Coordinates of C-alpha atoms in Angstrom, one line a residue:
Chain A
X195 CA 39.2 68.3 93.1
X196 CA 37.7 70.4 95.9
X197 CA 36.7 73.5 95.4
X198 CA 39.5 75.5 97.6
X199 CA 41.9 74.1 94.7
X200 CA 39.5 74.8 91.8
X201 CA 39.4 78.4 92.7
X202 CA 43.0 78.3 93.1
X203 CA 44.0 76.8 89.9
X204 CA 41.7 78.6 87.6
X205 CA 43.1 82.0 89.6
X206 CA 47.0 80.5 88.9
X207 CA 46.6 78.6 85.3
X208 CA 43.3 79.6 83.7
X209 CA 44.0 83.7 84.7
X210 CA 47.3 83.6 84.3
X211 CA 48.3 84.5 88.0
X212 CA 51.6 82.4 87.5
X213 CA 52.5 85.7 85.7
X214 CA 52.6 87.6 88.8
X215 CA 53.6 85.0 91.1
X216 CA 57.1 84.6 88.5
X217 CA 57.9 88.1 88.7
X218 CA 57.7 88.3 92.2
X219 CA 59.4 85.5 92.6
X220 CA 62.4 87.4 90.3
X221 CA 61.7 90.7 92.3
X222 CA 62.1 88.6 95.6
X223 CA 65.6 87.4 94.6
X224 CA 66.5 90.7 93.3
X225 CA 66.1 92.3 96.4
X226 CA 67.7 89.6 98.6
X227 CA 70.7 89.3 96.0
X228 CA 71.6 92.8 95.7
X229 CA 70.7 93.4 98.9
X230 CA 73.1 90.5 100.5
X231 CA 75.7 91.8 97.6
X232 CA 75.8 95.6 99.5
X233 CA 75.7 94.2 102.9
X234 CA 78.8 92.1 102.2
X235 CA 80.2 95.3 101.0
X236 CA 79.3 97.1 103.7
X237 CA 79.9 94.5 106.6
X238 CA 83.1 93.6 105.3
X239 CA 84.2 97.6 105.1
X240 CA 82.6 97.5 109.4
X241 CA 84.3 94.8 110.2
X242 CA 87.8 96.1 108.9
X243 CA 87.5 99.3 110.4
X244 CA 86.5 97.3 114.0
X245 CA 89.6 95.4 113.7
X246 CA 92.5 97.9 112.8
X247 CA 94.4 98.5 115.5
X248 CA 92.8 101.8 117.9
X249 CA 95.7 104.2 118.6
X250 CA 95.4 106.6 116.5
X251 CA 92.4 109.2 116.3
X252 CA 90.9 108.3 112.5
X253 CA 90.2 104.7 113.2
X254 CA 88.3 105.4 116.6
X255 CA 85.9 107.8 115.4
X256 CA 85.3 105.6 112.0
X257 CA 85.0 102.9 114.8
X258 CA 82.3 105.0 116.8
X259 CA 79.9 105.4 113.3
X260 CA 80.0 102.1 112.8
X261 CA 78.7 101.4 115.7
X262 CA 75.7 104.3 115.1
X263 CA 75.3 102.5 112.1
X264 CA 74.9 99.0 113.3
X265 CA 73.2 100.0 116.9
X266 CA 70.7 101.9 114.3
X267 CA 69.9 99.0 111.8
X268 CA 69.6 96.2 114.6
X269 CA 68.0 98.2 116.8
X270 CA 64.8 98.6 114.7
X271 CA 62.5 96.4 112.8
X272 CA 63.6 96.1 109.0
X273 CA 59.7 97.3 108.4
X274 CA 60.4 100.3 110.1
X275 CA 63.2 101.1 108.2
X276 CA 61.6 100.3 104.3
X277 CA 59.3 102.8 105.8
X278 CA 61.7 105.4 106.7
X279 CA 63.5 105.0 103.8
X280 CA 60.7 104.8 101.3
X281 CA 58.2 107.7 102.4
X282 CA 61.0 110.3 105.2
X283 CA 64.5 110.3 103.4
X284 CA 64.3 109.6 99.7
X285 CA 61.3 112.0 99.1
X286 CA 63.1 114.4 101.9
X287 CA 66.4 114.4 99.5
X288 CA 63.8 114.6 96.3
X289 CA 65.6 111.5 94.9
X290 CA 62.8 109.8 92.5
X291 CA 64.1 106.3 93.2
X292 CA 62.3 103.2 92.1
X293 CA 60.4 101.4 94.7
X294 CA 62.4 98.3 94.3
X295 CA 65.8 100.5 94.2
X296 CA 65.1 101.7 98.1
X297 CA 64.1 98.1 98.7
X298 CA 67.6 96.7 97.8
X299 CA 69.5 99.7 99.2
X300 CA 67.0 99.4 103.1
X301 CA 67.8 95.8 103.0
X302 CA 71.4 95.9 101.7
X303 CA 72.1 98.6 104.7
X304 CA 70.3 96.0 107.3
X305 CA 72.2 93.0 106.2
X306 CA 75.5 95.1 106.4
X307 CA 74.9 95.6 110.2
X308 CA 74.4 91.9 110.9
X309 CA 77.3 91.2 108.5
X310 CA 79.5 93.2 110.3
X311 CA 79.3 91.5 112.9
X312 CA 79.5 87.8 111.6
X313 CA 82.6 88.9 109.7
X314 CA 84.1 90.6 112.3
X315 CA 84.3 86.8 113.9
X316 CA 85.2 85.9 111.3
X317 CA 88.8 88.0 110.7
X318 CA 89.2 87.6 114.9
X319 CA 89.0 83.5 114.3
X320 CA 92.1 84.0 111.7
X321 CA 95.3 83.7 113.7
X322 CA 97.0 86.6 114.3
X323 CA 99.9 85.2 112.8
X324 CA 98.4 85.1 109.5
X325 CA 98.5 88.9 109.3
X326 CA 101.7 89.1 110.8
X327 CA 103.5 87.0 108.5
X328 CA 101.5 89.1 105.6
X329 CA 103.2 92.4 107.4
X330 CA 106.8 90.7 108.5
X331 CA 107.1 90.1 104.3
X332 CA 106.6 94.2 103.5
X333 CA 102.6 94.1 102.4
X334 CA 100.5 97.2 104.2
X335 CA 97.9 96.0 106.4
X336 CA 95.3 96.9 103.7
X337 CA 97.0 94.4 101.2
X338 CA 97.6 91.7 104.3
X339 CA 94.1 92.0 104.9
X340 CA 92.8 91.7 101.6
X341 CA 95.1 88.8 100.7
X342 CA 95.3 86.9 103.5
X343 CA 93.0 87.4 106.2
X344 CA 89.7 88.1 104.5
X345 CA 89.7 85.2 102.5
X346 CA 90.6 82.7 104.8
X347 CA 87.7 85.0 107.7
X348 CA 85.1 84.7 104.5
X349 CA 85.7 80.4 104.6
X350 CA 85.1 80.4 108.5
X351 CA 82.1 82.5 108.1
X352 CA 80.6 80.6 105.0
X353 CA 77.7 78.9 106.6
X354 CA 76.8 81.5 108.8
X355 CA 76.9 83.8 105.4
X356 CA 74.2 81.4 103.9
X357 CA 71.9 81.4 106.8
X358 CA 72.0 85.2 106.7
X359 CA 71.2 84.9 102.6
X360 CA 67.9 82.8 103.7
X361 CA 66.8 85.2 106.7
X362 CA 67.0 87.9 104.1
X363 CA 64.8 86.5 101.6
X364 CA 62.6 85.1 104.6
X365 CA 62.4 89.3 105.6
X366 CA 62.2 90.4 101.7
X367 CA 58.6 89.3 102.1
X368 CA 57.5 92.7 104.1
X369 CA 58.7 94.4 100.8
X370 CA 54.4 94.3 100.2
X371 CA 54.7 97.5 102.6
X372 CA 55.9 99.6 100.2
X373 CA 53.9 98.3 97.6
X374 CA 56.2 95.8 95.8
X375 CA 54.8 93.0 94.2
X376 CA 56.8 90.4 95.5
X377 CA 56.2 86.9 96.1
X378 CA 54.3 87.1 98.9
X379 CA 52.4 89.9 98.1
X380 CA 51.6 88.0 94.9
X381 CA 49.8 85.2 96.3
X382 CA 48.1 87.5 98.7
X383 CA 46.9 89.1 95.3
X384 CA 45.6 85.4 94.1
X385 CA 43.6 84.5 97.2
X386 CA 42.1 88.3 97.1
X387 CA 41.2 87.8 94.5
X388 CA 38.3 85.5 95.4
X389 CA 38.6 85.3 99.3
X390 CA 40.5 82.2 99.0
X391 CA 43.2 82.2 101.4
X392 CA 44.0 78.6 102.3
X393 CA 45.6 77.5 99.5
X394 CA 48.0 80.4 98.0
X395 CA 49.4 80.7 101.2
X396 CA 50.2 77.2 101.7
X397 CA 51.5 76.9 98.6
X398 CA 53.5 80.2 99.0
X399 CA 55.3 78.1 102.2
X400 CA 56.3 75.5 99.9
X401 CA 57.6 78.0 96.9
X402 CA 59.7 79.4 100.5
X403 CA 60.8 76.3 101.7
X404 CA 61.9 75.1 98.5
X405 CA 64.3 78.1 97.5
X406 CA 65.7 77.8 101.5
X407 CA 66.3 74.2 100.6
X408 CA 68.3 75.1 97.4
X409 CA 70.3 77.4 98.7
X410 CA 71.1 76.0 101.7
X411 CA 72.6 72.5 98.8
X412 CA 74.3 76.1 97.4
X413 CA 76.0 76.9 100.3
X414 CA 77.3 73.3 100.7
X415 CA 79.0 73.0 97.7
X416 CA 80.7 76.2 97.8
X417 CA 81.9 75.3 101.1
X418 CA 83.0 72.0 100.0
X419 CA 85.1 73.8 97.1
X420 CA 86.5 76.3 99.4
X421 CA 87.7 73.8 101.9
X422 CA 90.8 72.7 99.2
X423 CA 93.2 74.5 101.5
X424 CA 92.2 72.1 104.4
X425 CA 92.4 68.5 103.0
X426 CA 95.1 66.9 103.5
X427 CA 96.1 65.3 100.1
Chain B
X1008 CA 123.5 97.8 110.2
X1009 CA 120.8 97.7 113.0
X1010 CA 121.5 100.3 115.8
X1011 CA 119.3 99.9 118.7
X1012 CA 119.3 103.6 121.1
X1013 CA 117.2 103.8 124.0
X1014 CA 114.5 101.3 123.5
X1015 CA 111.9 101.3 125.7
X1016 CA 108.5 99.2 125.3
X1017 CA 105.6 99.3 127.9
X1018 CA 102.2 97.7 127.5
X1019 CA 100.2 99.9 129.6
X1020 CA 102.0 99.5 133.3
X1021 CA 103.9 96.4 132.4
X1022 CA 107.8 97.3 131.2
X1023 CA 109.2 94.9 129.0
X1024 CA 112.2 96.3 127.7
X1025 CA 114.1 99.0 129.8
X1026 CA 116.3 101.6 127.7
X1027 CA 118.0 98.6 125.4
X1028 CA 121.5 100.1 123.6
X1029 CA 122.5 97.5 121.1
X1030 CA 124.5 97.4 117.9
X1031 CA 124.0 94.7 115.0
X1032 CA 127.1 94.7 112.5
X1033 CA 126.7 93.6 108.8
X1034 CA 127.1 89.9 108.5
X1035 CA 127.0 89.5 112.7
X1036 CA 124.8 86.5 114.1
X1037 CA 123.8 87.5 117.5
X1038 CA 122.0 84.9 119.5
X1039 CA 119.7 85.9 122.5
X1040 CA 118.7 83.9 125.6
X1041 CA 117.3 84.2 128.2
X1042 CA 114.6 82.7 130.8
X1043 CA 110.6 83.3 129.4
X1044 CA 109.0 86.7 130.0
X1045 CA 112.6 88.3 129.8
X1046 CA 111.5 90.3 126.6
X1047 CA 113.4 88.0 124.1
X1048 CA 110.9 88.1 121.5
X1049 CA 109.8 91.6 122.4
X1050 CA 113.0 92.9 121.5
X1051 CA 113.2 90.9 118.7
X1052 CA 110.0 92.3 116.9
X1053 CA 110.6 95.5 117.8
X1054 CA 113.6 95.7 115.3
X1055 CA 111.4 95.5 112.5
X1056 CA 108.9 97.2 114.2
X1057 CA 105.7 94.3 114.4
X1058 CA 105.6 96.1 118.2
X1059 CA 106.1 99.5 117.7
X1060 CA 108.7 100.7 120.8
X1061 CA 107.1 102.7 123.3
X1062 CA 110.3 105.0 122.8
X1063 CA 113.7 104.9 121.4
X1064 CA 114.9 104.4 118.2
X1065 CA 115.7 101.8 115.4
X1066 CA 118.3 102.8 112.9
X1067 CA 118.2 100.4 109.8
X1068 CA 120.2 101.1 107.2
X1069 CA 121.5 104.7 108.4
X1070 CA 117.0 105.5 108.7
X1071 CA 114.9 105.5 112.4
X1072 CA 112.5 102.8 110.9
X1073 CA 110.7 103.4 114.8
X1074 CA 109.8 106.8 113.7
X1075 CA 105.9 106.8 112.4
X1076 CA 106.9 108.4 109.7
X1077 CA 108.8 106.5 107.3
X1078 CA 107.0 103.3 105.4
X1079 CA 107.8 100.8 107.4
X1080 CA 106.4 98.4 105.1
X1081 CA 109.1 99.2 102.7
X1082 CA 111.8 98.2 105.0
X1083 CA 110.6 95.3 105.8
X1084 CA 111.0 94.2 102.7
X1085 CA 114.7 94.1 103.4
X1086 CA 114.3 92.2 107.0
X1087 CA 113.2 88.8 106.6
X1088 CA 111.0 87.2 109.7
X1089 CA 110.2 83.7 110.6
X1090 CA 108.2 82.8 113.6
X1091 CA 107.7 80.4 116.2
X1092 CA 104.4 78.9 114.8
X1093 CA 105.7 79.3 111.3
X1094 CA 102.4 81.7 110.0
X1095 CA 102.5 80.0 106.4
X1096 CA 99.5 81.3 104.4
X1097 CA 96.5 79.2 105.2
X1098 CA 94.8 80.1 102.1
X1099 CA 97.4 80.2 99.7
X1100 CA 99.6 76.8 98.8
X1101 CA 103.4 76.7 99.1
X1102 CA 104.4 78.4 95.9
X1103 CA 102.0 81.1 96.3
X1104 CA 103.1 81.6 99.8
X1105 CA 106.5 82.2 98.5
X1106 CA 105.0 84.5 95.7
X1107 CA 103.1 86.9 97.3
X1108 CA 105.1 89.5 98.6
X1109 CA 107.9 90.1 95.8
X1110 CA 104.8 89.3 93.4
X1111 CA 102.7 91.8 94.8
X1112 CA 105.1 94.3 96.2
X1113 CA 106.8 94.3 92.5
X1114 CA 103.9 94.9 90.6
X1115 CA 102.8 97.6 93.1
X1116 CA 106.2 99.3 92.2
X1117 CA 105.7 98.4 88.4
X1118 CA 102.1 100.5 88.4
X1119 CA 103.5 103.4 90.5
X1120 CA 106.0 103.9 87.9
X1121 CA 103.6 103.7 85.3
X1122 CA 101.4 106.5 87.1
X1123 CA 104.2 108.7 87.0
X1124 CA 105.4 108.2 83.6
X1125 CA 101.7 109.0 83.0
X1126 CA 102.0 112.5 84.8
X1127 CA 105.3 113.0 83.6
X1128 CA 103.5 113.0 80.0
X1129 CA 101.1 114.9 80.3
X1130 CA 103.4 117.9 82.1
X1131 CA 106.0 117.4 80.1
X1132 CA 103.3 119.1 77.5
X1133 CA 103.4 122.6 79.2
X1134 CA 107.1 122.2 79.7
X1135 CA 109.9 123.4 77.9
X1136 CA 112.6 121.1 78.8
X1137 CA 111.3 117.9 78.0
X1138 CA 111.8 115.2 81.7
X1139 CA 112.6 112.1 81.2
X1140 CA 110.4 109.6 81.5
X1141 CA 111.3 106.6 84.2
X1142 CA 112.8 103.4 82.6
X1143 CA 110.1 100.3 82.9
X1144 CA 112.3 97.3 81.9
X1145 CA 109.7 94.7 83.0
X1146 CA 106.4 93.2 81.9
X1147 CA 103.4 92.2 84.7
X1148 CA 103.9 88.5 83.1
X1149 CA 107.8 89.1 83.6
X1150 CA 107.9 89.9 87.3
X1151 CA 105.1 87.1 87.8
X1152 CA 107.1 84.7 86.1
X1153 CA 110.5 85.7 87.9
X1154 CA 109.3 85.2 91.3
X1155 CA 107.9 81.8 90.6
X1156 CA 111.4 81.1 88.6
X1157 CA 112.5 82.3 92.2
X1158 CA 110.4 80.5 94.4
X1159 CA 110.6 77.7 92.4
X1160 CA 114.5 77.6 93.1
X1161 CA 114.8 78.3 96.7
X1162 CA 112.4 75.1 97.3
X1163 CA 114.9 73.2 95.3
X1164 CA 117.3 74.2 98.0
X1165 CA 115.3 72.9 100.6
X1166 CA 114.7 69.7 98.1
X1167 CA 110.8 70.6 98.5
X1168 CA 109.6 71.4 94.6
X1169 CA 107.3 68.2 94.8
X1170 CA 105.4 70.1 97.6
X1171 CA 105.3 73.6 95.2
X1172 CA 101.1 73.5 95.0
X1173 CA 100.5 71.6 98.0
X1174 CA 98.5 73.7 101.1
X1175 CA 100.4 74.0 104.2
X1176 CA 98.3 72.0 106.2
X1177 CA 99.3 69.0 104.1
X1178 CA 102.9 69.6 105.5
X1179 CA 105.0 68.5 108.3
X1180 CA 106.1 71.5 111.1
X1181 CA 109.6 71.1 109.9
X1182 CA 108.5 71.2 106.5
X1183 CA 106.2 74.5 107.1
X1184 CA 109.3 76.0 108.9
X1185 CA 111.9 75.5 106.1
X1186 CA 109.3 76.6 103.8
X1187 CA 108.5 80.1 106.0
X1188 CA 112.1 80.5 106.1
X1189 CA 112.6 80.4 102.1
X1190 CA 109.4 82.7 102.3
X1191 CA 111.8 85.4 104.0
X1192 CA 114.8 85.1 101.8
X1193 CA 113.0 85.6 98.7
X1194 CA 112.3 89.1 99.4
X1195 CA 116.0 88.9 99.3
X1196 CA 116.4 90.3 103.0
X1197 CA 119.3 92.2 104.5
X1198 CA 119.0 90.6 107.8
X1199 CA 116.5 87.7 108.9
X1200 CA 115.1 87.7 112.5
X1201 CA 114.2 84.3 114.1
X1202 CA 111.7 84.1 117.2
X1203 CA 112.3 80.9 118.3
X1204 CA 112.1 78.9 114.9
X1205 CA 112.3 75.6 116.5
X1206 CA 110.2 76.2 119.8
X1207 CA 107.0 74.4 118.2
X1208 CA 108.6 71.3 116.7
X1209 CA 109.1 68.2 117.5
X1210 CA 112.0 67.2 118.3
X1211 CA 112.8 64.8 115.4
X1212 CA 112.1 67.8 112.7
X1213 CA 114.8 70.3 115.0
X1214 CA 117.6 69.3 113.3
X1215 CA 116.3 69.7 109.2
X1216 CA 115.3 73.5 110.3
X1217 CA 118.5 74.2 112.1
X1218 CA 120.9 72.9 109.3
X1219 CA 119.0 75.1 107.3
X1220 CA 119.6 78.5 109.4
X1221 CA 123.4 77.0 109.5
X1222 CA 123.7 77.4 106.0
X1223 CA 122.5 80.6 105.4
X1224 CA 124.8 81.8 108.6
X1225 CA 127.8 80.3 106.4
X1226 CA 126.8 82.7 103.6
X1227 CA 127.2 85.1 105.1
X1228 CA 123.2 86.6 106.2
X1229 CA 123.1 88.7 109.0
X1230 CA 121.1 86.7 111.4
X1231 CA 119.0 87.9 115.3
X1232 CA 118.1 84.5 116.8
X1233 CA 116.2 84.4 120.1
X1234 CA 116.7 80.6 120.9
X1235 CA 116.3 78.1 123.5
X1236 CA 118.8 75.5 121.7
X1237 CA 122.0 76.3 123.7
X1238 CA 124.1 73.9 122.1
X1239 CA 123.1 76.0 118.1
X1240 CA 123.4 79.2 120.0
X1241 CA 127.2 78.4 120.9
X1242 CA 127.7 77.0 117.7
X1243 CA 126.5 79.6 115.1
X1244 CA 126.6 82.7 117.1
X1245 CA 129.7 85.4 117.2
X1246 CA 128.2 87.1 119.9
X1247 CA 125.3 86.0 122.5
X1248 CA 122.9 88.4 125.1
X1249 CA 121.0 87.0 128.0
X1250 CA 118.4 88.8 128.5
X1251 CA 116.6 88.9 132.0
X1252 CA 113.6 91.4 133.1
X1253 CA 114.1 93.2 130.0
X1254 CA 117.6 94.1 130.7
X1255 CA 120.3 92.8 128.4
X1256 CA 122.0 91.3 131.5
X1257 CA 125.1 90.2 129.8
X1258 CA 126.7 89.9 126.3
X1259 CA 129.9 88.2 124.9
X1260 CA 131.4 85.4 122.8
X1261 CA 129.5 82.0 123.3
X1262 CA 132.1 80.9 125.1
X1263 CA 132.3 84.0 127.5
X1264 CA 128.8 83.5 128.1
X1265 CA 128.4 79.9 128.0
X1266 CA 131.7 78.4 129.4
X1267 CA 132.6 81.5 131.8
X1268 CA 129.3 83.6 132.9
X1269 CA 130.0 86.6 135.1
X1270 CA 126.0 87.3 136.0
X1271 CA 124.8 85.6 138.8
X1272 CA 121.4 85.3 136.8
X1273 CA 123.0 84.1 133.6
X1274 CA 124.8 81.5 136.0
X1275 CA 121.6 80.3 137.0
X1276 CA 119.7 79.9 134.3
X1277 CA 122.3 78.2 132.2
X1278 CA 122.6 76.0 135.0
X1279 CA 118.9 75.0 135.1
X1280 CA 119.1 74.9 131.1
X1281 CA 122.0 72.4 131.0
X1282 CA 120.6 70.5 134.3
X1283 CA 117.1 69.8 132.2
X1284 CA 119.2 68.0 129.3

């Protein structure tokens, strides 16, 4: 065994650094879960308010903070904003929050700008005539939406959804800036440790590629199950 | 039972209806024709307000249902609509299609009753008098169960059960259509509005949808069909309108309009109709 992989494995096996690398590998999909979790919440609530109809005065200044809100988040790098968030607002509003607390709620808020957006393709690839059926039988637009509209915008957008799932835990891996003790920053910690860089951060790749790889089978099957409504049996 | 006054509807410049004054009786079937780009379908969806008139009013049931004001989504529970391209649910199969509305719309009424009763409690204990609380004669499972009991029967009508939890996309355009109009008529509408209901079909399937408007004209439904099938218009109507620029241009009997038209445009289009055939 050469000695780059001696190092390596005495630093991973011998010293226990599988330890660290686990946990960040858990705080890594913490962060991207939750995180995606809000942003679908968020996006789903932009995209709504970008589609109701604009003739009354409510809707169009809703309409006009969402667009703040998404110009804000897509408009600056997601480093920027763990920043901002982590050491200008929360200690500005004295809130003690948990390092990996702002992490989810920074990257939640991100992911809800660009998931605005996907979704709102989404609900304008329904046909119109989906909703108006929904309203023509007495439900409120709010009901039409939620019954009818979302779920079939939330099938067109599925894969698009997934590769927005991988970016984020691609992105989680500047969570190191805030001193988080993710995946990446766990192998840094490893090769540190003895000025060994080669290795770790190959292997760090892999560990990446691999959980893209899963998810992306993920994303297929759900698809696959979600497509009942098309085949024609 | 529908009173149309005044109705205008403009989309910016464009004028698509000019200052309509129609009356729909209980139990009429009124047929409207009428070259494309006349406002046919405009005026059609204006009644139950899917385009909101620029001015004018709707009176439904003795109430301006044009007027922002009152919950249009309640009345049109009461008006039944089936479009040109059908609209079944996408997402939801055939049963559920049928389902959804009196489904959701009745267990929307069955937890606003239950809020209430819940206030009513609780000031009932500052008040003297005792109120009464509201009657709840039904169960969540119950009003589920009805509408499927429901559904369930109106597809026997249309001798579809066997296609109860197949998705639409598995069905034939005459088969959608039959099935989006038993979607209306299980919210148990007052009058049904049809935009064309055969424009999209082929030819073959025409027939299946149209003996199925017949019937429900027999029993009686108050019907508003905008229609390019001359021949059902005559047959099933009491009274037709042709509509040109977004005039009603002239109105009578079918066979005032079709067999004797004064209007020199009526003349002419129901002589390019009838030359096509």
């Amino acid at each position: 065994m050469s000695r780059e992989w001696e190092l390596f494995y005495n630093k991973f096996i011998v010293y226990e650094g599988y330890k660290t690398t686990l946990n960040g590998l858990a705080l890594t999909a913490e962060i991207a879960v939750f995180g995606l979790f809000i942003g679908m919440l968020i996006g789903t609530l932009i995209a709504v308010v970008k589609v109701v109809p604009k003739y009354k005065l409510l809707p169009r200044i809703l309409s006009k903070i969402c667009d703040i809100y998404v110009g804000f988040f897509r408009g600056t790098p997601i480093v920027v904003q763990l920043l901002i968030g982590y050491f200008v607002l929360i200690p500005s509003i004295g809130l003690n929050l948990d390092k990996v607390a702002v992490a989810i709620l920074v990257f939640g808020m991100n992911s809800g700008a660009y998931v605005s957006e996907i979704m709102r393709s989404g609900i304008q690839a329904v046909d119109p005539g989906q909703l108006e059926a929904g309203r023509a039988v007495g439900l409120s637009f709010s009901a039409a939406m939620a019954k009818i509209v979302i779920p079939q915008a939330i099938k067109n957008i599925l894969p698009t959804m997934g590769n927005e799932f991988i970016s984020l835990i691609k992105e989680t891996s500047v969570v190191g800036y805030i001193a988080i003790v993710d995946l990446t920053k766990a192998f840094r910690q490893i090769g540190d440790s003895n000025y060994e860089y080669i290795i770790p951060y190959l292997v760090l790749a892999v560990v990446y590629l691999v959980i893209v790889m899963l998810i992306t089978q993920g994303v297929k099957i759900i698809e696959r199950g979600l497509k009942k409504s098309d085949r024609h049996n | 039972m529908i009173d149309i006054i005044n109705l205008n509807k403009k989309y910016g410049e464009l004028v698509v209806l000019k200052n309509i004054n129609e009356t729909v009786a209980e139990g009429e079937k009124v047929a409207i024709i009428g070259p494309s780009g006349s406002g046919k379908s405009t005026f059609l969806r204006c009644l139950n307000c899917m385009e909101d008139p620029t001015s004018g009013s709707i009176i439904f049931e003795g109430e301006d249902i044009a007027d922002m004001r009152v919950d249009i989504n309640l009345r049109r529970e009461h008006m039944g609509m089936v479009f040109q391209q059908f609209n079944l649910f996408n997402n939801k199969t055939v049963i559920d299609n049928i389902t959804l509305a009196p489904t959701h719309l009745g267990l929307k009424k069955f937890r606003q009753k239950k809020i209430k009763n819940f206030f009513i409690i609780c000031l009932n204990l500052f008040r003297k008098e005792k109120k009464n609380l509201l009657e709840i004669n039904t169960t969540p499972k119950r009003i589920r169960a009805e509408a499927k009991a429901n559904a369930m029967k109106l597809l026997a009508r249309i001798g579809l059960e066997e296609k109860a939890d197949k998705y639409p996309s598995t069905l034939s355009g005459g088969q959608k259509q039959r099935i989006a109009i038993i979607r209306a008529l299980a919210m148990n509408p007052k009058v049904m509005l049809f935009d064309e209901p055969t424009s999209a079909l082929d030819p073959e399937m025409v027939g299946e949808v149209l003996d199925l408007i017949r019937e429900l004209a027999k029993e009686g439904m108050t019907m508003v069909i905008v229609t390019h099938e001359m021949n059902f218009a005559r047959e099933v109507a009491d009274r037709v309108l042709f509509m040109s620029d977004g005039v009603i241009a002239e109105e009578g009997t079918p066979n005032e309009i079709f067999d004797n038209p004064k209007n020199l445009r009526t003349q002419q289009f129901l002589k390019n109709v009838l030359k096509a055939r």
